[in-house]
mmCIF file of N, CA and C in Angstrom:
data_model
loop_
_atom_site.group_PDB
_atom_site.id
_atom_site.type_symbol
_atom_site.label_atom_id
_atom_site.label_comp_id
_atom_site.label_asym_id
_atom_site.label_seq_id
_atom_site.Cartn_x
_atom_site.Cartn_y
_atom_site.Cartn_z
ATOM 1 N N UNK F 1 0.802 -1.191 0.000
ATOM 2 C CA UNK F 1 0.000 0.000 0.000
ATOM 3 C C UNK F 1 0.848 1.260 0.000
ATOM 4 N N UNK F 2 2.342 0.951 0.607
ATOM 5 C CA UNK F 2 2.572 2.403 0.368
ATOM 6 C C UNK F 2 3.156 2.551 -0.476
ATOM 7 N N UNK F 3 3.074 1.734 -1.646
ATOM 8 C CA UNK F 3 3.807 2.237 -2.980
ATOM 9 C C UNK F 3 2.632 3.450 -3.615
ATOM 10 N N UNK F 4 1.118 2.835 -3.465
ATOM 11 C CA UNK F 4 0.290 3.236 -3.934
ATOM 12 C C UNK F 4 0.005 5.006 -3.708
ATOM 13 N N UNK F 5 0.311 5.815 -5.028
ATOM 14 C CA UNK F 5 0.172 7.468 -4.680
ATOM 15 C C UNK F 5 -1.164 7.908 -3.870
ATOM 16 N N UNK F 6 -1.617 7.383 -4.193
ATOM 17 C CA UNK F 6 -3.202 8.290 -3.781
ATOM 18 C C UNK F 6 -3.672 7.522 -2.265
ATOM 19 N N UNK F 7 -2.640 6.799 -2.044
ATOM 20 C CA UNK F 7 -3.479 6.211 -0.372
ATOM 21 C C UNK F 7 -3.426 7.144 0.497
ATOM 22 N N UNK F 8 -2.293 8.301 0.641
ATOM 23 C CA UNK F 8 -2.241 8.707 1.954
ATOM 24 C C UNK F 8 -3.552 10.262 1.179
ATOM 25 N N UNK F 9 -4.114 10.556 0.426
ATOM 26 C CA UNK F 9 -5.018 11.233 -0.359
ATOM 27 C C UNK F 9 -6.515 10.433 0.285
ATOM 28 N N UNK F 10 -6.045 8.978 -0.184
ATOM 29 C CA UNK F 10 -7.651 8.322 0.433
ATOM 30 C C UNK F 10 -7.971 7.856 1.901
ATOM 31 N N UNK F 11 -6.663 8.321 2.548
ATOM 32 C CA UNK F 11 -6.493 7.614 4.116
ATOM 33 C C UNK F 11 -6.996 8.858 4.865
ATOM 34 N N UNK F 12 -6.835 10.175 3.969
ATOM 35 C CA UNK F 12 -7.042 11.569 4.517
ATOM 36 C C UNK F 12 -8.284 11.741 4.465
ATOM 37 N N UNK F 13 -8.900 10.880 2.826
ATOM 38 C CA UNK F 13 -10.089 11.252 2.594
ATOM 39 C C UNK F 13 -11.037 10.419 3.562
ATOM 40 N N UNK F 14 -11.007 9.445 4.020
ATOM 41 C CA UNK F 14 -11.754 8.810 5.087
ATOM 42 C C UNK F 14 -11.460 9.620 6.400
ATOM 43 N N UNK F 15 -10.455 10.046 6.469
ATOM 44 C CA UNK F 15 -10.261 10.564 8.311
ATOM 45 C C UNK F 15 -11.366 11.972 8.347
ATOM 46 N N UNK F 16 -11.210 12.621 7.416
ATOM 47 C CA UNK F 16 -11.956 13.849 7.220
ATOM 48 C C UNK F 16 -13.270 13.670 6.942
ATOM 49 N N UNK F 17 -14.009 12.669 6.296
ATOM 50 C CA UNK F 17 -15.087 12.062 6.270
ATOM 51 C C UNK F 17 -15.672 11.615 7.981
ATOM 52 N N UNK F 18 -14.775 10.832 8.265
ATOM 53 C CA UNK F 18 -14.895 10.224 9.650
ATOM 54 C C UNK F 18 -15.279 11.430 10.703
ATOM 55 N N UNK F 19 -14.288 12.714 10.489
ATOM 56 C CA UNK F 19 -14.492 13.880 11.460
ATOM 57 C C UNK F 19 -15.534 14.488 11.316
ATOM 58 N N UNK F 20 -15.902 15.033 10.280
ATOM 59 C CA UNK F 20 -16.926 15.391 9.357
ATOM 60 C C UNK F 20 -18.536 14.627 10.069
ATOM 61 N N UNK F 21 -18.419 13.677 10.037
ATOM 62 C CA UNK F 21 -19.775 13.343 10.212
ATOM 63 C C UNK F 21 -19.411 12.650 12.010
ATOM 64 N N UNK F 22 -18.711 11.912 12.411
ATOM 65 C CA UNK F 22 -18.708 11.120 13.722
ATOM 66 C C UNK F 22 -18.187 11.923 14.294
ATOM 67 N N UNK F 23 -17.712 13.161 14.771
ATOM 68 C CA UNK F 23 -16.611 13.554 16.273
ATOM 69 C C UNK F 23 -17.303 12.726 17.487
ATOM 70 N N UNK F 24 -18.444 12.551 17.280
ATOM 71 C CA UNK F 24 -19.022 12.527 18.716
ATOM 72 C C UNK F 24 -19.287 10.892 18.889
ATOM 73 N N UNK F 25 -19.368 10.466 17.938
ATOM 74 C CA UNK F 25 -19.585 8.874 18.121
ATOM 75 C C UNK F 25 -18.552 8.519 18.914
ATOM 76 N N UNK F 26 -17.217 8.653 19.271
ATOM 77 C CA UNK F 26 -16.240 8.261 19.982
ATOM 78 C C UNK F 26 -17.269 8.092 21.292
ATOM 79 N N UNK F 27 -17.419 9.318 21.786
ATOM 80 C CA UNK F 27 -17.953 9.047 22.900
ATOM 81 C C UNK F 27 -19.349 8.279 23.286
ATOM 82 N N UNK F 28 -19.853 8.553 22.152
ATOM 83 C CA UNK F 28 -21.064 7.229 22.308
ATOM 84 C C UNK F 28 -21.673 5.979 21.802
ATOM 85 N N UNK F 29 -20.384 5.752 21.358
ATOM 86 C CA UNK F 29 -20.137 4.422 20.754
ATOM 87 C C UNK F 29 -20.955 4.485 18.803
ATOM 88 N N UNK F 30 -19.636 4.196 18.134
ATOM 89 C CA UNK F 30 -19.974 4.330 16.679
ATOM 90 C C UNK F 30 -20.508 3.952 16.799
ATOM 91 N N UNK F 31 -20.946 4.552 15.214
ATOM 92 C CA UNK F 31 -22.146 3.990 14.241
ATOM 93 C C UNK F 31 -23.668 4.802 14.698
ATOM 94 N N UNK F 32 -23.824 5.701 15.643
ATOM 95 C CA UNK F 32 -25.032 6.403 16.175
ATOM 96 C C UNK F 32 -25.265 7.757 15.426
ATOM 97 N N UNK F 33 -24.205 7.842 14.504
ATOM 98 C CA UNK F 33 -24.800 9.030 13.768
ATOM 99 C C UNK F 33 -24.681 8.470 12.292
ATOM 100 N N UNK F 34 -24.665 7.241 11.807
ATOM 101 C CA UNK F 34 -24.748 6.603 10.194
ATOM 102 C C UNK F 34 -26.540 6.675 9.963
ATOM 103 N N UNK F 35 -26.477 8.059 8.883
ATOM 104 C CA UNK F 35 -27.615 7.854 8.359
ATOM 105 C C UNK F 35 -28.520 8.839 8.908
ATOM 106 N N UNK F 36 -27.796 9.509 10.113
ATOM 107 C CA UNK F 36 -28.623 11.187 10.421
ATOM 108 C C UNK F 36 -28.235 12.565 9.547
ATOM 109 N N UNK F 37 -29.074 13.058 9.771
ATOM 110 C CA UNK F 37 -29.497 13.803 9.300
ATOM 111 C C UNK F 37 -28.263 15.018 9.454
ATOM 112 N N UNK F 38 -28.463 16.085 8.946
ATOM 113 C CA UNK F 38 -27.532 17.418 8.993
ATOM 114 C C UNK F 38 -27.635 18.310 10.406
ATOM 115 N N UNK F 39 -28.988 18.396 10.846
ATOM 116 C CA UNK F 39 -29.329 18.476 11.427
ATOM 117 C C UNK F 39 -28.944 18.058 12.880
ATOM 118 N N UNK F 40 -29.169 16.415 13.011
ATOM 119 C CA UNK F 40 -28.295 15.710 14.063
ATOM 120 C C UNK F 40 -26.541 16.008 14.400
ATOM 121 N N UNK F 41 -26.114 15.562 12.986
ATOM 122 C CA UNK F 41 -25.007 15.609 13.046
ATOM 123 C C UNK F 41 -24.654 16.530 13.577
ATOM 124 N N UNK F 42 -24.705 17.893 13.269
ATOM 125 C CA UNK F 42 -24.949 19.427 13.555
ATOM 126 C C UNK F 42 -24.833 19.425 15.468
ATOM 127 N N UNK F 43 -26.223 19.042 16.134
ATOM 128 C CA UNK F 43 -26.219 18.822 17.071
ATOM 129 C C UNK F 43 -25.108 18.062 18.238
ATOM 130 N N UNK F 44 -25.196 16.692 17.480
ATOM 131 C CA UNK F 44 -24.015 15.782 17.976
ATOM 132 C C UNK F 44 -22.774 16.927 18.411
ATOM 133 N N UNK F 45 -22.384 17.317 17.122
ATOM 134 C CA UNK F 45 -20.930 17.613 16.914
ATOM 135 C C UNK F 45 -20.656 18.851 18.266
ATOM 136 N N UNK F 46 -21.668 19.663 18.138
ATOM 137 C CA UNK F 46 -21.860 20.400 19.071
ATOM 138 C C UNK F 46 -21.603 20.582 20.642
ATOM 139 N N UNK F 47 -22.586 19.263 20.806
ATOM 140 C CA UNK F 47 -22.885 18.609 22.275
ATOM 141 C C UNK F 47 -21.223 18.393 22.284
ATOM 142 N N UNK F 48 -20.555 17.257 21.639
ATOM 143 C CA UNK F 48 -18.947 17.240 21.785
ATOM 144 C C UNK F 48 -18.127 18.588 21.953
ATOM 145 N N UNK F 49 -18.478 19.548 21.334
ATOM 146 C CA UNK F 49 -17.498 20.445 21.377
ATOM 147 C C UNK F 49 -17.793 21.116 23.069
ATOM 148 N N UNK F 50 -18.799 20.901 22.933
ATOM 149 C CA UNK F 50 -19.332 21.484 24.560
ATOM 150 C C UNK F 50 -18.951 20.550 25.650
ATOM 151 N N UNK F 51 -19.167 19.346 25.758
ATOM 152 C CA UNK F 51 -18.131 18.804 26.597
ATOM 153 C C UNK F 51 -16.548 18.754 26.854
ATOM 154 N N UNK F 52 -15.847 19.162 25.440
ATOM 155 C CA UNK F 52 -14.717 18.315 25.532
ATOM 156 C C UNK F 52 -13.893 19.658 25.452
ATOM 157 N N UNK F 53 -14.775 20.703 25.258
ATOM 158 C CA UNK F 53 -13.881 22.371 25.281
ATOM 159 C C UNK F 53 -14.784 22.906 26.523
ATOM 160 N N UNK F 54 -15.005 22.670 26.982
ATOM 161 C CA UNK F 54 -16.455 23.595 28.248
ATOM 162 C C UNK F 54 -16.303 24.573 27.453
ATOM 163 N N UNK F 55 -17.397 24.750 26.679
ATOM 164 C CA UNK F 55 -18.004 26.318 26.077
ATOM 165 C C UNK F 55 -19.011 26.958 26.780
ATOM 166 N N UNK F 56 -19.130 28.122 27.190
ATOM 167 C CA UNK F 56 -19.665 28.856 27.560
ATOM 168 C C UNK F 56 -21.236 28.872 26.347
ATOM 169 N N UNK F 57 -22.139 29.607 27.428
ATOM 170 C CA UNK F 57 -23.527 29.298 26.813
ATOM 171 C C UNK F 57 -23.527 30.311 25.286
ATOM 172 N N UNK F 58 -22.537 31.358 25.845
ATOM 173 C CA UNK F 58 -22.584 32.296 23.983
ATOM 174 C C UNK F 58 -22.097 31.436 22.626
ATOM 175 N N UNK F 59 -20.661 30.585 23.498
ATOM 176 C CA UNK F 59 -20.182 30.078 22.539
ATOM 177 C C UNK F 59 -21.085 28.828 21.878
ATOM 178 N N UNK F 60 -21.816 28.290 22.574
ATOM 179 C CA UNK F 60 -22.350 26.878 22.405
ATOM 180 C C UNK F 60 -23.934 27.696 21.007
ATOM 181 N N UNK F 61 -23.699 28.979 21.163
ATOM 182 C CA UNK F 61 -25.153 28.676 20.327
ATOM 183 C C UNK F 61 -24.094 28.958 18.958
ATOM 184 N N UNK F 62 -23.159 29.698 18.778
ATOM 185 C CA UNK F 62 -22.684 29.948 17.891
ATOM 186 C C UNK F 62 -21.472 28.827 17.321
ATOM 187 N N UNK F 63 -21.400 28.135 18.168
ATOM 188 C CA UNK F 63 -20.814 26.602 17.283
ATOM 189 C C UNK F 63 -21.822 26.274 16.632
ATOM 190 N N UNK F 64 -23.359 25.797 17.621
ATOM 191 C CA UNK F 64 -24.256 25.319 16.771
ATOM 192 C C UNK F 64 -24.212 25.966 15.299
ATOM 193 N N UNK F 65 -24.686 27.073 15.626
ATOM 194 C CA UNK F 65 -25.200 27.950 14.256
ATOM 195 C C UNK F 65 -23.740 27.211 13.122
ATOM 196 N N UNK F 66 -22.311 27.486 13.923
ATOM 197 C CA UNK F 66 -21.464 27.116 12.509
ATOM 198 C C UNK F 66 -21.387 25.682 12.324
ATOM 199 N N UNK F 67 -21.685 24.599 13.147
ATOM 200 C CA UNK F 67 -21.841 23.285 12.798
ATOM 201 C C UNK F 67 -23.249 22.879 11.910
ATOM 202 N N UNK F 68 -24.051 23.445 12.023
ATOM 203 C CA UNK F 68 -25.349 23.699 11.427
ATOM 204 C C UNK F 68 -25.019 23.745 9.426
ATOM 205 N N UNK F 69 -24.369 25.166 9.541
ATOM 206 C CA UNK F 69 -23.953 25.867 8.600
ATOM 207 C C UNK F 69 -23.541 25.113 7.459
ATOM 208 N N UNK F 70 -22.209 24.167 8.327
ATOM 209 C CA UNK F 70 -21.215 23.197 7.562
ATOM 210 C C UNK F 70 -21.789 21.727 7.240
ATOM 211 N N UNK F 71 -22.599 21.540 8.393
ATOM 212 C CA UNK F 71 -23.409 20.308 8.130
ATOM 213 C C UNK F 71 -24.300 20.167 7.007
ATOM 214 N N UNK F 72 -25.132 21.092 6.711
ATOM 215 C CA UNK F 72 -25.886 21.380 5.548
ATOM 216 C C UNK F 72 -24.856 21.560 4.358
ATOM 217 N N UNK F 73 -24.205 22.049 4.440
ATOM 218 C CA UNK F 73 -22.797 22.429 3.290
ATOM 219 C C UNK F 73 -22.319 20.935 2.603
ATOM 220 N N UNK F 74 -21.782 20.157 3.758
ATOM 221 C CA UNK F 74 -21.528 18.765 3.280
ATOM 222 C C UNK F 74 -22.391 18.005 2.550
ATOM 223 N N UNK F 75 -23.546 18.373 3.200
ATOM 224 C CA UNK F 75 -24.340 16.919 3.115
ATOM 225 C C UNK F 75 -24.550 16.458 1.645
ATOM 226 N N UNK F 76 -24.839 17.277 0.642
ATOM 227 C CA UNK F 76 -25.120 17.099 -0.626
ATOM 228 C C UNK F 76 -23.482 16.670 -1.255
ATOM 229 N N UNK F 77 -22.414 17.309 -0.510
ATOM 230 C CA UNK F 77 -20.963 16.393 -1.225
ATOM 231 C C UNK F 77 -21.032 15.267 -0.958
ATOM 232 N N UNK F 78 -21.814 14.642 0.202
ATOM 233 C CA UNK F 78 -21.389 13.147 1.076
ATOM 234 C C UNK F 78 -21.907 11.908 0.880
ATOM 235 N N UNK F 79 -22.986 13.068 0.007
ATOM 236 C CA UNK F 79 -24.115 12.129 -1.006
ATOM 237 C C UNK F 79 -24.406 12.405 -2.398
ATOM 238 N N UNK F 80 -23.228 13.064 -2.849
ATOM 239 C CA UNK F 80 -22.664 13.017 -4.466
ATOM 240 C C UNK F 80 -21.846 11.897 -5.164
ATOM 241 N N UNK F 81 -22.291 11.823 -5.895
ATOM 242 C CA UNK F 81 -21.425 10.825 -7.035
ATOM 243 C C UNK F 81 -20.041 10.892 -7.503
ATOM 244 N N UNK F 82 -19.585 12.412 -7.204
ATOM 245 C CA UNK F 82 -18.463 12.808 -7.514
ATOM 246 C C UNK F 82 -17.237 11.236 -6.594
ATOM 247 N N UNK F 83 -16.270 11.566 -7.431
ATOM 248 C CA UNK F 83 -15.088 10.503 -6.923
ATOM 249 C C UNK F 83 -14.444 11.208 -5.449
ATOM 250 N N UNK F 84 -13.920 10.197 -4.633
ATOM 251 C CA UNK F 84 -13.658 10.517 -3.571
ATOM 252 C C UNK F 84 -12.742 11.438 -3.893
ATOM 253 N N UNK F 85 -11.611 11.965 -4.653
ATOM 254 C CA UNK F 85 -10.763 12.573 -4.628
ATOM 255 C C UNK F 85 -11.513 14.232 -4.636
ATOM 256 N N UNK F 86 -12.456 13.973 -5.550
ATOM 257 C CA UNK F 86 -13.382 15.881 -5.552
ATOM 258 C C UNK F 86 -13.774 15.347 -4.174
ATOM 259 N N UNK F 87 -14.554 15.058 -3.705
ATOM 260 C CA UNK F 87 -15.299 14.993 -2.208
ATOM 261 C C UNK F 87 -14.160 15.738 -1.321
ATOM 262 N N UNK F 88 -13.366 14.833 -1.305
ATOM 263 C CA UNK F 88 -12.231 15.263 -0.431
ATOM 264 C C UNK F 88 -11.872 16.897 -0.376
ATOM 265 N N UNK F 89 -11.739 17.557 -1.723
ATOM 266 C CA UNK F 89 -11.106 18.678 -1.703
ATOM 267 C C UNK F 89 -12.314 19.468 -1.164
ATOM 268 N N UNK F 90 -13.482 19.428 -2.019
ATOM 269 C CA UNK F 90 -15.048 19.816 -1.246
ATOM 270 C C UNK F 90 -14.942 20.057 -0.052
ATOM 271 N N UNK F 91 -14.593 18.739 0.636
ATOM 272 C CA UNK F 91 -14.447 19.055 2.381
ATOM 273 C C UNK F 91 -13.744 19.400 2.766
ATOM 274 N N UNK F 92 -12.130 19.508 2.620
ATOM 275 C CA UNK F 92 -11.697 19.729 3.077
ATOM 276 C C UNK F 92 -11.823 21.386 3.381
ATOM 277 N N UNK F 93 -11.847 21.938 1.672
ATOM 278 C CA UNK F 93 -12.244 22.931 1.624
ATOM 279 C C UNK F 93 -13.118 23.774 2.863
ATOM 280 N N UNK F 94 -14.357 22.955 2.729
ATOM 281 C CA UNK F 94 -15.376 23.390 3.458
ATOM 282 C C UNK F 94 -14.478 23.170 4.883
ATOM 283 N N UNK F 95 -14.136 22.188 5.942
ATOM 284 C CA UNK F 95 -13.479 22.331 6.853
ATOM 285 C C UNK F 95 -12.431 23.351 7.313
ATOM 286 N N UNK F 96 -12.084 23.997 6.105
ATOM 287 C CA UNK F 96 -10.805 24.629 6.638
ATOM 288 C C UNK F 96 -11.821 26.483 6.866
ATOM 289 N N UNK F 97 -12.517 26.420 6.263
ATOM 290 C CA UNK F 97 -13.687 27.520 6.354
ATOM 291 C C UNK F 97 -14.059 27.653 7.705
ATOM 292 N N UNK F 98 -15.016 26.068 8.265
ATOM 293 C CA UNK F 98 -15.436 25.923 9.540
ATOM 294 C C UNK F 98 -14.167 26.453 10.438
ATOM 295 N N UNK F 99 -13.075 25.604 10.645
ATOM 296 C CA UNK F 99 -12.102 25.891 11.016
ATOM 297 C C UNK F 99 -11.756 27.220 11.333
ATOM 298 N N UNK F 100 -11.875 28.160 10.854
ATOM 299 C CA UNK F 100 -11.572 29.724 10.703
ATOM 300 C C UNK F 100 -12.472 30.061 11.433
ATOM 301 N N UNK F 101 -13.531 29.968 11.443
ATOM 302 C CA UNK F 101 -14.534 30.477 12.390
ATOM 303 C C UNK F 101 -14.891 29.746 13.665
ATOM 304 N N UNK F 102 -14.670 28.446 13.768
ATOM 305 C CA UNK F 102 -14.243 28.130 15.079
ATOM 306 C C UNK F 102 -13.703 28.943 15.836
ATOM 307 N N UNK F 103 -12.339 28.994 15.103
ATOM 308 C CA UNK F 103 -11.404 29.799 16.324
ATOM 309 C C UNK F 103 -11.458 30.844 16.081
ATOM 310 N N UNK F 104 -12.260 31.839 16.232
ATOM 311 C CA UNK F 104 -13.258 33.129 16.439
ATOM 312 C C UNK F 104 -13.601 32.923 17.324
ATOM 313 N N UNK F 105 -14.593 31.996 17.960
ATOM 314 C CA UNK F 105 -15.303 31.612 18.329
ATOM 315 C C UNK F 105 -14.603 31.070 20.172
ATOM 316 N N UNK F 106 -13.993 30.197 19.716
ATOM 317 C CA UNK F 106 -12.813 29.644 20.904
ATOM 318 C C UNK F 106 -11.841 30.951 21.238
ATOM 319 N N UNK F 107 -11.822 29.852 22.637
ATOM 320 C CA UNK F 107 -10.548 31.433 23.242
ATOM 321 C C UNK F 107 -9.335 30.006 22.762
ATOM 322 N N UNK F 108 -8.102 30.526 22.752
ATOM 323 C CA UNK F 108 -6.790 30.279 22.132
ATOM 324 C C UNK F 108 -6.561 28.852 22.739
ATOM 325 N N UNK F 109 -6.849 28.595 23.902
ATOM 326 C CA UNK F 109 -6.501 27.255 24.903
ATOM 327 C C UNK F 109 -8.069 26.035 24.286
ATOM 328 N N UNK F 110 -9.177 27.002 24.506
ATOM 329 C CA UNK F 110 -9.741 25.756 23.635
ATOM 330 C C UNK F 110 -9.591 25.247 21.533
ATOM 331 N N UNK F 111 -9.073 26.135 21.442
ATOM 332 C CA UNK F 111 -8.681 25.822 19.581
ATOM 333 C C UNK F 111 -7.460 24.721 19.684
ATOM 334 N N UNK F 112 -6.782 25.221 20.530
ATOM 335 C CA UNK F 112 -5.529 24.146 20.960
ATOM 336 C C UNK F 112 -6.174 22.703 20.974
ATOM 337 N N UNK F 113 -6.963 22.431 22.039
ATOM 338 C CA UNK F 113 -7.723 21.445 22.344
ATOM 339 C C UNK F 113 -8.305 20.546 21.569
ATOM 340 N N UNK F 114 -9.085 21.123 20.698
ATOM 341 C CA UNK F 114 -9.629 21.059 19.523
ATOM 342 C C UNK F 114 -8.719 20.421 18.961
ATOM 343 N N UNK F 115 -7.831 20.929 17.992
ATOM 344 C CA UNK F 115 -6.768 21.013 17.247
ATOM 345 C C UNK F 115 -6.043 19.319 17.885
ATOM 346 N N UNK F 116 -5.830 19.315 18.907
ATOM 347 C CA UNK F 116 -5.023 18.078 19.668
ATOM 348 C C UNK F 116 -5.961 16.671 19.685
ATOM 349 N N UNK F 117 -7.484 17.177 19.916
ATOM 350 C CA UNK F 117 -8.836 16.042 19.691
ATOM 351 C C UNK F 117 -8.553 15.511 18.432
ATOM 352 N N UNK F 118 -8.841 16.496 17.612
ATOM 353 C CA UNK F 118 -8.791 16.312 16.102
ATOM 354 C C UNK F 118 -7.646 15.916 15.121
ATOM 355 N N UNK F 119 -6.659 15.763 15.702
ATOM 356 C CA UNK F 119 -4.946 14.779 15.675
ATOM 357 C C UNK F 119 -5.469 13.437 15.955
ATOM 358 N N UNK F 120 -5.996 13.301 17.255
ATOM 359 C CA UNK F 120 -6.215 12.302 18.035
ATOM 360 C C UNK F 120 -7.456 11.066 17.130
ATOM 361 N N UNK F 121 -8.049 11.886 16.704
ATOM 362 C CA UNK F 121 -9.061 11.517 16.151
ATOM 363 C C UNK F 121 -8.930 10.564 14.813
ATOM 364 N N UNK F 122 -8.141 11.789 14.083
ATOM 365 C CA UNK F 122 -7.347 11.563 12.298
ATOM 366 C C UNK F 122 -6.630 10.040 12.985
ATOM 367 N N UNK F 123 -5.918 10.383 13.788
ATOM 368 C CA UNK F 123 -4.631 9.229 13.846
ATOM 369 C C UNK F 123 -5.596 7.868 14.403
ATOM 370 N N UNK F 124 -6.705 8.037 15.199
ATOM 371 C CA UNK F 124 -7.382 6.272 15.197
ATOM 372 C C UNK F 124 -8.041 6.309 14.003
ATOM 373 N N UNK F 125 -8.284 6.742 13.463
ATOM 374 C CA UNK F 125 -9.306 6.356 11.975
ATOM 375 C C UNK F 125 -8.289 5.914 10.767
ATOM 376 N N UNK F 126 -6.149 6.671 10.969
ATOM 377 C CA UNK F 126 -5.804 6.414 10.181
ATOM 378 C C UNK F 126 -5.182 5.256 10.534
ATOM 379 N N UNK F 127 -5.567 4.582 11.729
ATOM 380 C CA UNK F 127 -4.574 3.229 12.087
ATOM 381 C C UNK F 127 -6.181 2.140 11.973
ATOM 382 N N UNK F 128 -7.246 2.346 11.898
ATOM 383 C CA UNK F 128 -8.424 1.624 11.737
ATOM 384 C C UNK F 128 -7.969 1.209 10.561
ATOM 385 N N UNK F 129 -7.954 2.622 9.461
ATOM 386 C CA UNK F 129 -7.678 2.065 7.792
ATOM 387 C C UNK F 129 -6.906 1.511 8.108
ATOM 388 N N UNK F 130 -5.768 1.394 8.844
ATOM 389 C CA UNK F 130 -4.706 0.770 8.268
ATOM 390 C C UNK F 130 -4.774 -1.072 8.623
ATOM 391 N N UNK F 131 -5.536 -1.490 9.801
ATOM 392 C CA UNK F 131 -5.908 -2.308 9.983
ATOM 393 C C UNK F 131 -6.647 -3.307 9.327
ATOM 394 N N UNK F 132 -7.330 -2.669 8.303
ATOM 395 C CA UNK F 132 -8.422 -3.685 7.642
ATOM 396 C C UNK F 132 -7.697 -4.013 6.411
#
């Protein structure tokens, strides 16, 4: 596999997929958000950021609003035909957007946090792929 060019492209493209729709399944055991809605997801992702950063009640409506935002944004890439390689840039795209306004949003110690979850996160999904 690691001769193959485009794996660490498709190993990215699943981890970002994985973040994208599950942050929060970690904590409540996968597979509880396969097949919700933008909406949910939206929510989920939220509820996580609010536990795992303690956000304050200003910050928690205005994650919503930008998890909301991005959730709706994806959803029609996640359920396009396009090849994983456009998907990927789509999201990532779109992530690095969210991203920016996150940390608006966060004071400097929770973006850190974030930022260290979301390492944490990439790196079990990229040792899952690498497992199967």
């Amino acid at each position: 596999m690691k001769n193959y060019p485009n794996f660490k492209i498709v190993l990215t493209v699943f981890a970002l997929m994985f973040l994208l729709i599950s942050q929060s399944s970690f904590a409540q055991g996968t597979g509880k958000l396969k097949g919700s809605s933008a909406e949910e997801r939206a929510s989920f992702q939220t509820e996580w950021m609010k536990e795992k950063l303690h956000l304050d009640s200003v910050q928690v409506q205005k994650v919503k609003d930008i998890n909301l935002k991005y959730a709706l944004k994806n959803e029609p890439i996640m359920k396009s035909s396009d090849g994983k390689l456009a998907k990927f840039r789509q999201l990532k795209s779109n992530q690095n957007e969210k991203e920016a306004e996150l940390k608006k949003v966060f004071s400097k110690e929770q973006f850190k946090q974030y930022e260290v979850i979301k390492d944490e996160l990439q790196d079990k999904m990229k040792e899952k792929m690498r497992n199967q």
